[in-house]
């Protein structure tokens, strides 16, 4: 296969078969057309996201990581993200060899390991298994993350990418709602600190197991039926050596180099745990996802606007996300500077200080998902085929994981002063703006994969017409 920027597979190869399958979609049973529909596939992927990463967030949000000390919990997360980074770096070759479906299956099989570790830690106090599970689940989840990133950037029809990504990001962030609801049910009375029983982690473990059968329902890209009738462009399978070369080339590409600081930014803070009471933290975790839903779908409608070119939408999306992030971080830093001068103790929801101090956290839980959703939309705007989406997603996820690993490592040292994490993140955000602006201003007005698909379809139709005329 030639360079991804010029790759145009033979129209009479697998792509022609995919095209024929789409033309004959009326002959496919209704249930199979519904199953293969791009929206159905995105929903199946979103369910997996809820059962896996979202449940991991929910458990973390319960506090202490299954009665583990904050330090042990941060060590677990640091190891987990370190393994994620390593696997994501090699994820492009792995996923393109296995196929997206089987990479998702492999990753889903490791989700329950994390839940079982929290259960064992809560029941028997063996924190060594919790730390070990961080490495094991990091490997499996890393493989799943790369496949997921490639899928979310590939499945959606061009005019609905923003809304599809909003659906995914909302499912991804509903975990804290579950964790908040459980926590609030045990700590709704003022002054109480209800513990999380081992049975609670059994419930999480069961939900994590549900991801596997949904992973088995994923269909290969070439069989996906998009709502607008377009098909997904796929490339030929490369050798392992070529795939390794491609991922190395991707890591040094303009797309990844200019977006790496953006990927590196994370929510480095123990703000909620430091300044709020147990029941206030539970309530905060419960209500934060609701505005996330509104914000993500709102951004999705902007990014899917039919009245603006793709580059203009990319620019407006960047302005929106940056302005919201800057406002929230300035507000957060001001509040934490006040807290450092006059420690408010543990703020409860009936305190007069609660609204002004909680709102920064509330909006951070929205601007973070908004930033992530926007970035995957932008990455998908440059792709020439599904395999390149996998490589780009793997590279971006690798950098994200490195940032999160460092963040949790920092939290083990700066738990008493969350202002440090916010200032570092704010600085990274400021440094990322100029490279991101340069990248956004080079966004193509059409997705290269769409252009390639049209050229291939035109070549197929021309060949068919010539053969028809010669036969006649």
Tab-separated table of C-alpha atoms in Angstrom:
chain	number	residue	atom	x	y	z
A	1	UNK	CA	0.000	0.000	0.000
A	2	UNK	CA	1.289	3.466	-0.833
A	3	UNK	CA	1.378	6.463	1.475
A	4	UNK	CA	-1.967	7.044	3.222
A	5	UNK	CA	-2.307	10.490	1.690
A	6	UNK	CA	-2.255	9.075	-1.838
A	7	UNK	CA	-3.641	5.635	-1.289
A	8	UNK	CA	-6.415	4.686	-3.702
A	9	UNK	CA	-7.098	0.966	-3.563
A	10	UNK	CA	-8.102	-0.840	-6.724
A	11	UNK	CA	-11.837	-0.311	-7.220
A	12	UNK	CA	-12.207	-3.973	-8.202
A	13	UNK	CA	-10.734	-5.216	-4.914
A	14	UNK	CA	-12.513	-5.494	-1.562
A	15	UNK	CA	-13.965	-2.010	-1.912
A	16	UNK	CA	-16.012	-2.969	-4.928
A	17	UNK	CA	-17.394	-5.831	-2.905
A	18	UNK	CA	-18.336	-3.420	-0.140
A	19	UNK	CA	-19.972	-1.153	-2.683
A	20	UNK	CA	-21.969	-4.024	-4.120
A	21	UNK	CA	-23.108	-5.050	-0.662
A	22	UNK	CA	-24.451	-1.543	-0.107
A	23	UNK	CA	-26.256	-1.486	-3.428
A	24	UNK	CA	-27.866	-4.756	-2.525
A	25	UNK	CA	-28.788	-3.642	0.993
A	26	UNK	CA	-32.462	-3.887	0.071
A	27	UNK	CA	-31.951	-7.666	-0.226
A	28	UNK	CA	-30.572	-7.855	3.326
A	29	UNK	CA	-33.136	-8.762	6.031
A	30	UNK	CA	-34.476	-5.786	7.991
A	31	UNK	CA	-33.023	-6.955	11.309
A	32	UNK	CA	-29.586	-7.218	9.755
A	33	UNK	CA	-29.863	-3.744	8.174
A	34	UNK	CA	-30.834	-2.308	11.580
A	35	UNK	CA	-27.973	-4.157	13.258
A	36	UNK	CA	-25.433	-2.951	10.675
A	37	UNK	CA	-26.719	0.629	10.698
A	38	UNK	CA	-24.078	3.150	11.756
A	39	UNK	CA	-26.265	4.554	14.565
A	40	UNK	CA	-26.927	1.075	15.955
A	41	UNK	CA	-23.220	0.300	15.883
A	42	UNK	CA	-22.460	3.592	17.638
A	43	UNK	CA	-25.032	2.761	20.323
A	44	UNK	CA	-23.491	-0.691	20.798
A	45	UNK	CA	-20.094	0.966	21.189
A	46	UNK	CA	-21.554	3.495	23.644
A	47	UNK	CA	-22.990	0.686	25.784
A	48	UNK	CA	-19.523	-0.843	25.988
A	49	UNK	CA	-18.113	2.547	26.941
A	50	UNK	CA	-20.656	2.785	29.750
A	51	UNK	CA	-19.946	-0.746	30.988
A	52	UNK	CA	-16.165	-0.319	30.907
A	53	UNK	CA	-14.509	3.106	31.257
A	54	UNK	CA	-17.630	4.724	32.743
A	55	UNK	CA	-17.887	2.086	35.459
A	56	UNK	CA	-14.195	2.526	36.232
A	57	UNK	CA	-14.878	6.241	36.719
A	58	UNK	CA	-17.892	5.427	38.880
A	59	UNK	CA	-15.804	3.235	41.191
A	60	UNK	CA	-13.115	5.903	41.427
A	61	UNK	CA	-15.811	8.455	42.236
A	62	UNK	CA	-16.919	6.444	45.272
A	63	UNK	CA	-13.741	7.574	46.996
A	64	UNK	CA	-10.733	5.616	48.169
A	65	UNK	CA	-10.892	3.088	45.347
A	66	UNK	CA	-12.702	0.353	47.238
A	67	UNK	CA	-11.514	1.418	50.689
A	68	UNK	CA	-7.968	1.772	49.384
A	69	UNK	CA	-5.960	4.717	50.614
A	70	UNK	CA	-5.867	7.708	48.227
A	71	UNK	CA	-2.170	6.996	47.656
A	72	UNK	CA	-2.808	3.359	46.653
A	73	UNK	CA	-5.674	4.494	44.424
A	74	UNK	CA	-3.414	7.028	42.694
A	75	UNK	CA	-0.654	4.410	42.276
A	76	UNK	CA	-3.206	2.069	40.681
A	77	UNK	CA	-4.331	4.807	38.273
A	78	UNK	CA	-0.764	5.863	37.450
A	79	UNK	CA	0.195	2.256	36.554
A	80	UNK	CA	-3.057	1.787	34.660
A	81	UNK	CA	-2.496	4.846	32.479
A	82	UNK	CA	1.193	4.036	31.982
A	83	UNK	CA	0.232	0.643	30.513
A	84	UNK	CA	-2.506	2.335	28.510
A	85	UNK	CA	0.084	4.673	26.996
A	86	UNK	CA	2.380	1.793	26.049
A	87	UNK	CA	-0.387	-0.276	24.450
A	88	UNK	CA	-1.873	2.741	22.688
A	89	UNK	CA	1.525	3.514	21.137
A	90	UNK	CA	1.527	0.043	19.570
A	91	UNK	CA	-2.250	-0.011	19.218
A	92	UNK	CA	-2.459	0.897	15.542
A	93	UNK	CA	-0.597	-2.207	14.338
A	94	UNK	CA	-2.363	-4.427	16.908
A	95	UNK	CA	-5.898	-3.273	16.090
A	96	UNK	CA	-5.398	-3.176	12.327
A	97	UNK	CA	-4.131	-6.762	12.524
A	98	UNK	CA	-6.835	-8.075	14.860
A	99	UNK	CA	-9.637	-5.978	13.415
A	100	UNK	CA	-11.675	-3.477	15.414
A	101	UNK	CA	-14.241	-6.054	16.545
A	102	UNK	CA	-11.778	-8.518	18.055
A	103	UNK	CA	-9.719	-5.750	19.638
A	104	UNK	CA	-12.917	-4.577	21.361
A	105	UNK	CA	-13.681	-8.149	22.448
A	106	UNK	CA	-10.183	-8.568	23.885
A	107	UNK	CA	-10.464	-5.304	25.789
A	108	UNK	CA	-13.975	-6.034	27.085
A	109	UNK	CA	-12.722	-9.319	28.542
A	110	UNK	CA	-10.401	-7.374	30.866
A	111	UNK	CA	-13.002	-4.902	32.188
A	112	UNK	CA	-14.171	-7.205	35.038
A	113	UNK	CA	-10.590	-7.594	36.297
A	114	UNK	CA	-10.646	-4.046	37.605
A	115	UNK	CA	-14.040	-4.489	39.293
A	116	UNK	CA	-12.938	-7.752	40.909
A	117	UNK	CA	-9.796	-6.064	42.250
A	118	UNK	CA	-11.866	-3.363	43.945
A	119	UNK	CA	-14.129	-6.060	45.402
A	120	UNK	CA	-11.218	-8.102	46.760
A	121	UNK	CA	-9.637	-4.986	48.187
A	122	UNK	CA	-12.902	-4.009	49.879
A	123	UNK	CA	-13.586	-7.551	51.144
A	124	UNK	CA	-10.108	-8.831	52.029
A	125	UNK	CA	-7.884	-5.735	52.003
A	126	UNK	CA	-5.350	-7.190	49.535
A	127	UNK	CA	-4.238	-4.013	47.802
A	128	UNK	CA	-1.524	-5.831	45.822
A	129	UNK	CA	-4.229	-7.239	43.523
A	130	UNK	CA	-5.593	-3.735	42.995
A	131	UNK	CA	-2.164	-2.544	41.839
A	132	UNK	CA	-1.627	-5.658	39.668
A	133	UNK	CA	-5.060	-5.197	38.084
A	134	UNK	CA	-4.003	-1.697	37.071
A	135	UNK	CA	-1.344	-3.200	34.814
A	136	UNK	CA	-3.526	-6.029	33.461
A	137	UNK	CA	-6.590	-3.912	32.787
A	138	UNK	CA	-4.351	-1.193	31.360
A	139	UNK	CA	-3.181	-3.575	28.641
A	140	UNK	CA	-6.670	-4.792	27.733
A	141	UNK	CA	-8.336	-1.426	28.054
A	142	UNK	CA	-5.568	0.158	25.964
A	143	UNK	CA	-6.358	-2.250	23.130
A	144	UNK	CA	-10.062	-1.462	23.523
A	145	UNK	CA	-9.422	2.298	23.603
A	146	UNK	CA	-7.550	2.263	20.298
A	147	UNK	CA	-10.295	0.238	18.594
A	148	UNK	CA	-12.937	2.511	20.134
A	149	UNK	CA	-11.178	5.675	18.948
A	150	UNK	CA	-10.956	4.340	15.401
A	151	UNK	CA	-14.607	3.289	15.450
A	152	UNK	CA	-16.068	6.527	16.819
A	153	UNK	CA	-14.223	8.528	14.161
A	154	UNK	CA	-15.229	6.189	11.347
A	155	UNK	CA	-18.815	5.032	11.899
A	156	UNK	CA	-20.694	8.331	11.621
A	157	UNK	CA	-21.855	9.781	8.309
A	158	UNK	CA	-20.130	13.079	7.552
A	159	UNK	CA	-23.070	15.306	8.440
A	160	UNK	CA	-23.725	13.666	11.814
A	161	UNK	CA	-20.253	13.179	13.306
A	162	UNK	CA	-20.793	15.793	16.016
A	163	UNK	CA	-24.023	14.225	17.270
A	164	UNK	CA	-22.623	10.677	17.089
A	165	UNK	CA	-19.603	11.754	19.130
A	166	UNK	CA	-21.904	13.483	21.627
A	167	UNK	CA	-23.802	10.211	22.109
A	168	UNK	CA	-20.541	8.393	22.779
A	169	UNK	CA	-19.047	11.006	25.115
A	170	UNK	CA	-22.259	11.216	27.165
A	171	UNK	CA	-22.310	7.417	27.635
A	172	UNK	CA	-18.624	7.594	28.525
A	173	UNK	CA	-19.300	10.137	31.286
A	174	UNK	CA	-22.443	8.635	32.822
A	175	UNK	CA	-20.327	6.558	35.186
A	176	UNK	CA	-19.939	9.367	37.669
A	177	UNK	CA	-23.744	9.679	37.751
A	178	UNK	CA	-23.977	6.025	38.847
A	179	UNK	CA	-21.224	6.458	41.403
A	180	UNK	CA	-22.771	9.669	42.691
A	181	UNK	CA	-26.206	8.052	43.073
A	182	UNK	CA	-24.761	5.150	45.084
A	183	UNK	CA	-22.670	7.466	47.218
A	184	UNK	CA	-25.572	9.855	47.853
A	185	UNK	CA	-27.880	7.003	48.893
A	186	UNK	CA	-25.416	6.116	51.653
A	187	UNK	CA	-24.455	9.635	52.711
A	188	UNK	CA	-27.533	11.832	52.326
A	189	UNK	CA	-27.714	12.671	56.035
A	190	UNK	CA	-25.495	15.498	57.220
A	191	UNK	CA	-22.443	14.399	59.150
A	192	UNK	CA	-22.608	10.751	58.086
A	193	UNK	CA	-19.950	8.939	56.147
A	194	UNK	CA	-21.518	5.733	54.941
A	195	UNK	CA	-19.064	3.130	53.722
A	196	UNK	CA	-19.365	1.303	50.437
A	197	UNK	CA	-20.075	-2.391	51.001
A	198	UNK	CA	-18.385	-5.169	48.986
A	199	UNK	CA	-21.770	-5.975	47.422
A	200	UNK	CA	-21.691	-2.586	45.716
A	201	UNK	CA	-18.597	-3.658	43.789
A	202	UNK	CA	-20.322	-6.898	42.782
A	203	UNK	CA	-22.924	-4.751	41.006
A	204	UNK	CA	-20.165	-2.893	39.168
A	205	UNK	CA	-18.510	-6.202	38.286
A	206	UNK	CA	-21.732	-7.503	36.724
A	207	UNK	CA	-22.126	-4.357	34.615
A	208	UNK	CA	-18.505	-4.629	33.441
A	209	UNK	CA	-19.189	-8.208	32.289
A	210	UNK	CA	-22.047	-6.988	30.057
A	211	UNK	CA	-19.559	-5.224	27.760
A	212	UNK	CA	-18.341	-8.516	26.246
A	213	UNK	CA	-21.549	-9.648	24.480
A	214	UNK	CA	-22.006	-6.134	23.093
A	215	UNK	CA	-18.443	-6.202	21.748
A	216	UNK	CA	-19.343	-9.366	19.854
A	217	UNK	CA	-22.165	-7.449	18.110
A	218	UNK	CA	-19.771	-5.080	16.357
A	219	UNK	CA	-19.785	-5.562	12.584
A	220	UNK	CA	-16.794	-4.992	10.264
A	221	UNK	CA	-16.550	-1.488	8.796
A	222	UNK	CA	-17.113	-2.654	5.225
A	223	UNK	CA	-20.564	-3.984	6.197
A	224	UNK	CA	-21.734	-0.853	8.021
A	225	UNK	CA	-24.736	0.898	6.453
A	226	UNK	CA	-24.662	4.651	6.967
A	227	UNK	CA	-27.867	6.678	7.056
A	228	UNK	CA	-26.739	8.927	4.176
A	229	UNK	CA	-25.880	5.978	1.903
A	230	UNK	CA	-22.121	6.612	1.944
A	231	UNK	CA	-19.737	3.789	2.701
A	232	UNK	CA	-16.644	3.528	4.847
A	233	UNK	CA	-13.333	3.529	2.996
A	234	UNK	CA	-11.029	0.745	4.162
A	235	UNK	CA	-7.488	-0.027	3.062
A	236	UNK	CA	-5.640	-3.268	2.484
A	237	UNK	CA	-4.060	-5.046	5.459
A	238	UNK	CA	-0.403	-4.152	5.899
A	239	UNK	CA	2.411	-6.277	7.297
A	240	UNK	CA	3.346	-5.810	10.941
A	241	UNK	CA	6.584	-4.120	9.909
A	242	UNK	CA	4.704	-1.633	7.727
A	243	UNK	CA	2.159	-0.969	10.465
A	244	UNK	CA	4.939	-0.177	12.953
A	245	UNK	CA	6.432	2.231	10.433
A	246	UNK	CA	3.037	3.840	9.933
A	247	UNK	CA	2.401	4.405	13.640
A	248	UNK	CA	5.897	5.891	14.015
A	249	UNK	CA	5.126	8.186	11.092
A	250	UNK	CA	1.745	9.062	12.611
A	251	UNK	CA	3.318	10.008	15.965
A	252	UNK	CA	5.533	12.548	14.184
A	253	UNK	CA	2.860	13.813	11.778
A	254	UNK	CA	1.692	17.430	11.786
A	255	UNK	CA	-1.737	16.301	12.991
A	256	UNK	CA	-0.399	14.686	16.183
A	257	UNK	CA	2.493	17.087	16.862
A	258	UNK	CA	0.199	20.128	16.770
A	259	UNK	CA	-2.475	18.466	18.924
A	260	UNK	CA	-0.182	16.764	21.477
A	261	UNK	CA	-0.330	19.552	24.088
A	262	UNK	CA	-4.120	19.513	23.854
A	263	UNK	CA	-4.114	15.745	24.411
A	264	UNK	CA	-1.708	16.125	27.309
A	265	UNK	CA	-4.061	18.396	29.241
A	266	UNK	CA	-6.004	16.605	31.956
A	267	UNK	CA	-8.141	17.459	34.975
A	268	UNK	CA	-5.323	17.383	37.489
A	269	UNK	CA	-7.196	18.053	40.680
A	270	UNK	CA	-8.310	16.649	43.992
A	271	UNK	CA	-10.494	19.732	44.389
A	272	UNK	CA	-13.719	17.926	45.251
A	273	UNK	CA	-12.177	15.579	47.795
A	274	UNK	CA	-10.213	18.355	49.499
A	275	UNK	CA	-12.866	21.013	50.041
A	276	UNK	CA	-16.261	19.244	50.147
A	277	UNK	CA	-18.117	17.001	52.584
A	278	UNK	CA	-18.937	13.400	51.682
A	279	UNK	CA	-22.577	14.071	50.814
A	280	UNK	CA	-21.697	17.271	48.923
A	281	UNK	CA	-19.220	15.286	46.816
A	282	UNK	CA	-21.882	12.647	46.155
A	283	UNK	CA	-24.415	15.261	45.049
A	284	UNK	CA	-21.822	16.953	42.853
A	285	UNK	CA	-20.959	13.677	41.096
A	286	UNK	CA	-24.653	12.961	40.593
A	287	UNK	CA	-25.715	16.235	38.956
A	288	UNK	CA	-22.568	17.092	36.978
A	289	UNK	CA	-23.303	14.785	33.996
A	290	UNK	CA	-26.638	16.464	33.212
A	291	UNK	CA	-25.108	19.670	31.865
A	292	UNK	CA	-22.514	17.530	30.059
A	293	UNK	CA	-25.352	16.029	28.000
A	294	UNK	CA	-26.657	19.474	26.997
A	295	UNK	CA	-23.184	20.827	26.260
A	296	UNK	CA	-21.986	17.881	24.165
A	297	UNK	CA	-25.082	17.716	21.971
A	298	UNK	CA	-25.040	21.506	21.639
A	299	UNK	CA	-21.469	21.365	20.347
A	300	UNK	CA	-22.462	18.444	18.130
A	301	UNK	CA	-25.122	20.520	16.382
A	302	UNK	CA	-22.564	23.299	15.774
A	303	UNK	CA	-20.031	20.864	14.306
A	304	UNK	CA	-22.706	19.291	12.071
A	305	UNK	CA	-24.040	22.598	10.707
A	306	UNK	CA	-24.922	22.321	7.008
A	307	UNK	CA	-24.550	26.056	6.454
A	308	UNK	CA	-20.819	26.273	7.221
A	309	UNK	CA	-17.786	24.640	5.653
A	310	UNK	CA	-15.862	22.058	7.630
A	311	UNK	CA	-12.929	24.412	8.300
A	312	UNK	CA	-15.218	27.163	9.592
A	313	UNK	CA	-16.992	24.674	11.871
A	314	UNK	CA	-13.618	23.517	13.179
A	315	UNK	CA	-12.662	27.125	13.954
A	316	UNK	CA	-15.943	27.910	15.733
A	317	UNK	CA	-15.698	24.678	17.708
A	318	UNK	CA	-12.173	25.545	18.863
A	319	UNK	CA	-13.190	29.062	19.905
A	320	UNK	CA	-16.148	27.671	21.853
A	321	UNK	CA	-14.155	25.039	23.716
A	322	UNK	CA	-11.199	27.316	24.497
A	323	UNK	CA	-13.334	30.200	25.794
A	324	UNK	CA	-15.319	27.857	28.065
A	325	UNK	CA	-12.166	26.182	29.389
A	326	UNK	CA	-10.352	29.443	30.059
A	327	UNK	CA	-13.350	30.867	31.933
A	328	UNK	CA	-13.760	27.764	34.090
A	329	UNK	CA	-10.076	27.491	34.977
A	330	UNK	CA	-9.762	31.166	35.918
A	331	UNK	CA	-12.810	30.803	38.149
A	332	UNK	CA	-11.411	27.635	39.731
A	333	UNK	CA	-8.011	29.186	40.416
A	334	UNK	CA	-9.618	32.265	42.022
A	335	UNK	CA	-11.749	30.056	44.302
A	336	UNK	CA	-8.813	27.876	45.318
A	337	UNK	CA	-6.617	30.895	46.006
A	338	UNK	CA	-9.306	32.109	48.436
A	339	UNK	CA	-9.478	28.659	50.034
A	340	UNK	CA	-5.721	28.597	50.483
A	341	UNK	CA	-5.864	31.895	52.392
A	342	UNK	CA	-8.907	30.938	54.460
A	343	UNK	CA	-9.531	27.193	54.641
A	344	UNK	CA	-13.328	26.677	54.469
A	345	UNK	CA	-13.137	23.169	55.913
A	346	UNK	CA	-15.483	20.639	54.277
A	347	UNK	CA	-18.185	22.596	52.453
A	348	UNK	CA	-21.656	21.050	52.647
A	349	UNK	CA	-24.535	21.581	50.223
A	350	UNK	CA	-26.481	23.719	52.712
A	351	UNK	CA	-23.565	26.135	53.211
A	352	UNK	CA	-23.785	29.575	51.597
A	353	UNK	CA	-20.363	28.968	49.996
A	354	UNK	CA	-21.496	25.818	48.189
A	355	UNK	CA	-22.941	27.305	44.937
A	356	UNK	CA	-19.959	29.520	44.054
A	357	UNK	CA	-17.414	26.857	44.999
A	358	UNK	CA	-19.200	23.930	43.348
A	359	UNK	CA	-19.959	25.567	39.983
A	360	UNK	CA	-16.317	25.536	38.790
A	361	UNK	CA	-16.213	21.748	39.310
A	362	UNK	CA	-19.611	21.427	37.646
A	363	UNK	CA	-18.412	23.188	34.498
A	364	UNK	CA	-15.028	21.431	34.443
A	365	UNK	CA	-16.963	18.155	34.216
A	366	UNK	CA	-18.589	19.570	31.073
A	367	UNK	CA	-15.689	21.365	29.379
A	368	UNK	CA	-13.478	18.270	29.676
A	369	UNK	CA	-15.831	16.018	27.671
A	370	UNK	CA	-16.494	18.891	25.241
A	371	UNK	CA	-12.767	19.183	24.556
A	372	UNK	CA	-12.443	15.438	23.999
A	373	UNK	CA	-15.464	15.236	21.707
A	374	UNK	CA	-14.228	18.182	19.641
A	375	UNK	CA	-10.742	16.718	19.276
A	376	UNK	CA	-11.961	13.390	17.897
A	377	UNK	CA	-14.234	15.245	15.477
A	378	UNK	CA	-11.211	17.263	14.294
A	379	UNK	CA	-8.980	14.191	13.933
A	380	UNK	CA	-11.613	12.429	11.820
A	381	UNK	CA	-11.694	15.439	9.476
A	382	UNK	CA	-8.203	14.548	8.191
A	383	UNK	CA	-8.567	10.768	7.683
A	384	UNK	CA	-8.187	9.059	4.316
A	385	UNK	CA	-9.526	5.668	5.475
A	386	UNK	CA	-10.670	3.712	8.532
A	387	UNK	CA	-7.190	2.365	9.263
A	388	UNK	CA	-5.763	5.876	9.428
A	389	UNK	CA	-8.473	6.783	11.942
A	390	UNK	CA	-7.257	3.874	14.076
A	391	UNK	CA	-3.647	5.090	13.890
A	392	UNK	CA	-4.555	8.701	14.639
A	393	UNK	CA	-6.778	7.601	17.504
A	394	UNK	CA	-4.025	5.357	18.885
A	395	UNK	CA	-1.466	8.173	18.809
A	396	UNK	CA	-3.827	10.667	20.454
A	397	UNK	CA	-4.930	8.160	23.096
A	398	UNK	CA	-1.275	7.365	23.847
A	399	UNK	CA	-0.544	11.023	24.614
A	400	UNK	CA	-3.760	11.330	26.645
A	401	UNK	CA	-2.759	8.307	28.731
A	402	UNK	CA	0.728	9.704	29.379
A	403	UNK	CA	-0.858	12.945	30.581
A	404	UNK	CA	-3.240	11.087	32.912
A	405	UNK	CA	-0.429	8.895	34.288
A	406	UNK	CA	1.598	11.994	35.152
A	407	UNK	CA	-1.523	13.640	36.583
A	408	UNK	CA	-2.179	10.792	39.027
A	409	UNK	CA	1.515	10.676	39.869
A	410	UNK	CA	1.345	14.380	40.704
A	411	UNK	CA	-1.776	13.845	42.807
A	412	UNK	CA	0.140	11.473	45.076
A	413	UNK	CA	2.428	14.394	45.895
A	414	UNK	CA	0.004	17.362	45.789
A	415	UNK	CA	-3.183	16.024	47.402
A	416	UNK	CA	-3.266	18.843	49.958
A	417	UNK	CA	-2.988	21.575	47.314
A	418	UNK	CA	-5.149	20.955	44.237
A	419	UNK	CA	-4.285	24.460	43.011
A	420	UNK	CA	-0.970	23.073	41.703
A	421	UNK	CA	-2.732	20.707	39.312
A	422	UNK	CA	-5.111	23.362	38.048
A	423	UNK	CA	-2.281	25.832	37.377
A	424	UNK	CA	-0.270	23.222	35.470
A	425	UNK	CA	-3.318	22.280	33.395
A	426	UNK	CA	-4.158	25.913	32.726
A	427	UNK	CA	-0.594	26.530	31.564
A	428	UNK	CA	-0.750	23.547	29.206
A	429	UNK	CA	-4.051	24.788	27.828
A	430	UNK	CA	-2.523	28.196	27.108
A	431	UNK	CA	0.484	26.591	25.403
A	432	UNK	CA	-1.813	24.373	23.288
A	433	UNK	CA	-3.906	27.190	21.799
A	434	UNK	CA	-1.470	28.405	19.115
A	435	UNK	CA	-0.573	24.906	17.762
A	436	UNK	CA	-4.259	24.014	17.738
A	437	UNK	CA	-5.137	27.207	15.869
A	438	UNK	CA	-2.507	26.369	13.240
A	439	UNK	CA	-3.903	22.847	12.888
A	440	UNK	CA	-7.531	23.971	12.697
A	441	UNK	CA	-6.712	26.493	9.963
A	442	UNK	CA	-5.419	23.617	7.790
A	443	UNK	CA	-8.603	21.538	8.205
A	444	UNK	CA	-9.722	20.279	4.775
A	445	UNK	CA	-13.126	21.500	3.626
A	446	UNK	CA	-14.074	17.869	2.963
A	447	UNK	CA	-12.988	14.664	4.641
A	448	UNK	CA	-10.350	13.058	2.364
A	449	UNK	CA	-11.982	9.633	2.861
A	450	UNK	CA	-15.241	10.965	1.373
A	451	UNK	CA	-13.411	12.314	-1.668
A	452	UNK	CA	-11.609	8.976	-2.173
A	453	UNK	CA	-14.910	7.078	-1.854
A	454	UNK	CA	-16.531	9.241	-4.545
A	455	UNK	CA	-13.555	8.773	-6.887
A	456	UNK	CA	-13.638	5.015	-6.386
A	457	UNK	CA	-17.404	4.866	-6.952
A	458	UNK	CA	-17.028	6.929	-10.125
A	459	UNK	CA	-14.307	4.565	-11.375
A	460	UNK	CA	-16.481	1.529	-10.633
A	461	UNK	CA	-19.486	3.032	-12.426
A	462	UNK	CA	-17.364	4.002	-15.426
A	463	UNK	CA	-15.955	0.488	-15.688
A	464	UNK	CA	-19.418	-1.055	-15.358
A	465	UNK	CA	-20.771	1.215	-18.105
A	466	UNK	CA	-17.908	0.304	-20.445
A	467	UNK	CA	-18.468	-3.410	-19.800
A	468	UNK	CA	-22.220	-2.974	-20.364
A	469	UNK	CA	-21.674	-1.197	-23.693
A	470	UNK	CA	-19.132	-3.780	-24.914
A	471	UNK	CA	-21.476	-6.607	-23.958
A	472	UNK	CA	-24.368	-4.972	-25.797
